[in-house]
Amino acid sequence: MSGAVIGHLSPTVALQSNGTGSVTACAACGQVLGPAADPWKEHAVRRETSLAAAGGPAYDTGYEGVLLRQFFCPSCAALLDTETATERDPVLIDRLAEGG
């Protein structure tokens, strides 16, 4: 399930060599999330909650469409990333810059 770690996109998402290329994987358990060239969040479990419900009154923006998106490993349920967005916003794509 896991290959040799060759880097990280973040503290929670590793880059691994699988012998034929590189993949993204959960840094906690090694679960492969897909080819490194693909958006890894498409292979994670996603939960969306209104920001007001997630953080309580202090986080209530007064606009119902503001969400907390959470992305979890499909194997070990480790929290891999979060983002705030409106309902219409696309998911942010995390990737390495060319050459590093």
Coordinates of C-alpha atoms in Angstrom, one line a residue:
M1 CA 0.0 0.0 0.0
S2 CA 2.8 2.4 0.6
G3 CA 6.0 3.2 -1.3
A4 CA 9.1 5.2 -0.5
V5 CA 8.3 8.7 0.7
I6 CA 10.1 11.2 -1.6
G7 CA 8.5 14.4 -0.3
H8 CA 5.4 16.0 1.1
L9 CA 2.7 18.3 -0.2
S10 CA 1.8 19.2 3.4
P11 CA 2.5 17.6 6.8
T12 CA -0.5 15.2 6.2
V13 CA 0.0 14.4 2.5
A14 CA 3.1 12.6 1.3
L15 CA 4.6 12.0 -2.1
Q16 CA 5.6 8.4 -2.7
S17 CA 7.5 6.6 -5.4
N18 CA 5.6 3.5 -6.4
G19 CA 8.1 2.1 -8.9
T20 CA 6.2 3.4 -12.0
G21 CA 5.8 7.1 -10.9
S22 CA 4.8 9.1 -8.0
V23 CA 1.6 9.2 -6.0
T24 CA 0.1 11.2 -3.2
A25 CA -0.7 9.3 0.0
C26 CA -1.8 9.8 3.6
A27 CA 1.3 10.6 5.7
A28 CA -0.3 8.8 8.7
C29 CA -1.1 5.4 7.2
G30 CA 0.3 5.4 3.6
Q31 CA -3.1 5.0 1.9
V32 CA -2.6 6.0 -1.8
L33 CA -4.8 9.0 -2.8
G34 CA -3.9 8.8 -6.5
P35 CA -1.3 9.8 -9.1
A36 CA 0.7 12.8 -8.0
A37 CA -0.4 14.7 -11.1
D38 CA -4.1 14.4 -10.1
P39 CA -5.9 16.4 -7.4
W40 CA -5.6 14.2 -4.3
K41 CA -8.7 15.7 -2.7
E42 CA -10.9 13.8 -5.3
H43 CA -9.8 10.6 -3.6
A44 CA -10.3 11.7 0.0
V45 CA -13.5 11.6 2.0
R46 CA -15.0 15.1 2.1
R47 CA -17.3 16.6 4.7
E48 CA -18.9 20.0 4.4
T49 CA -20.4 21.8 7.3
S50 CA -21.8 25.4 7.5
L51 CA -19.1 27.5 9.2
A52 CA -21.6 28.6 11.9
A53 CA -22.4 25.0 12.8
A54 CA -18.7 24.0 12.7
G55 CA -17.5 26.8 15.0
G56 CA -20.5 28.2 16.7
P57 CA -21.7 31.8 17.0
A58 CA -18.2 33.2 16.9
Y59 CA -17.8 31.9 13.3
D60 CA -21.3 32.8 12.1
T61 CA -20.7 35.1 9.1
G62 CA -24.4 35.8 8.7
Y63 CA -24.3 34.1 5.3
E64 CA -25.5 30.5 5.2
G65 CA -23.4 29.6 2.2
V66 CA -20.0 29.7 3.9
L67 CA -18.7 26.2 4.5
L68 CA -15.9 24.4 6.3
R69 CA -14.7 21.7 4.0
Q70 CA -12.7 18.8 5.7
F71 CA -10.8 16.2 3.8
F72 CA -10.1 12.8 5.5
C73 CA -8.1 9.7 4.6
P74 CA -10.4 7.0 3.3
S75 CA -8.4 4.4 5.2
C76 CA -7.5 5.8 8.7
A77 CA -9.8 8.9 8.8
A78 CA -6.9 11.2 9.5
L79 CA -7.8 14.8 8.8
L80 CA -5.7 15.8 5.7
D81 CA -6.8 19.3 5.1
T82 CA -9.5 21.9 5.6
E83 CA -10.6 25.0 3.7
T84 CA -13.4 27.6 3.9
A85 CA -15.4 28.3 0.9
T86 CA -18.8 29.3 -0.4
E87 CA -21.1 26.5 -1.7
R88 CA -20.2 27.5 -5.3
D89 CA -16.4 27.6 -4.9
P90 CA -14.5 24.8 -6.4
V91 CA -12.2 22.7 -4.2
L92 CA -8.7 24.2 -3.9
I93 CA -6.1 22.1 -5.8
D94 CA -2.9 21.5 -3.9
R95 CA 0.1 20.7 -6.0
L96 CA 3.8 21.2 -6.1
A97 CA 5.3 23.9 -8.2
E98 CA 7.4 22.8 -11.2
G99 CA 10.9 21.9 -10.2
G100 CA 10.2 21.6 -6.5

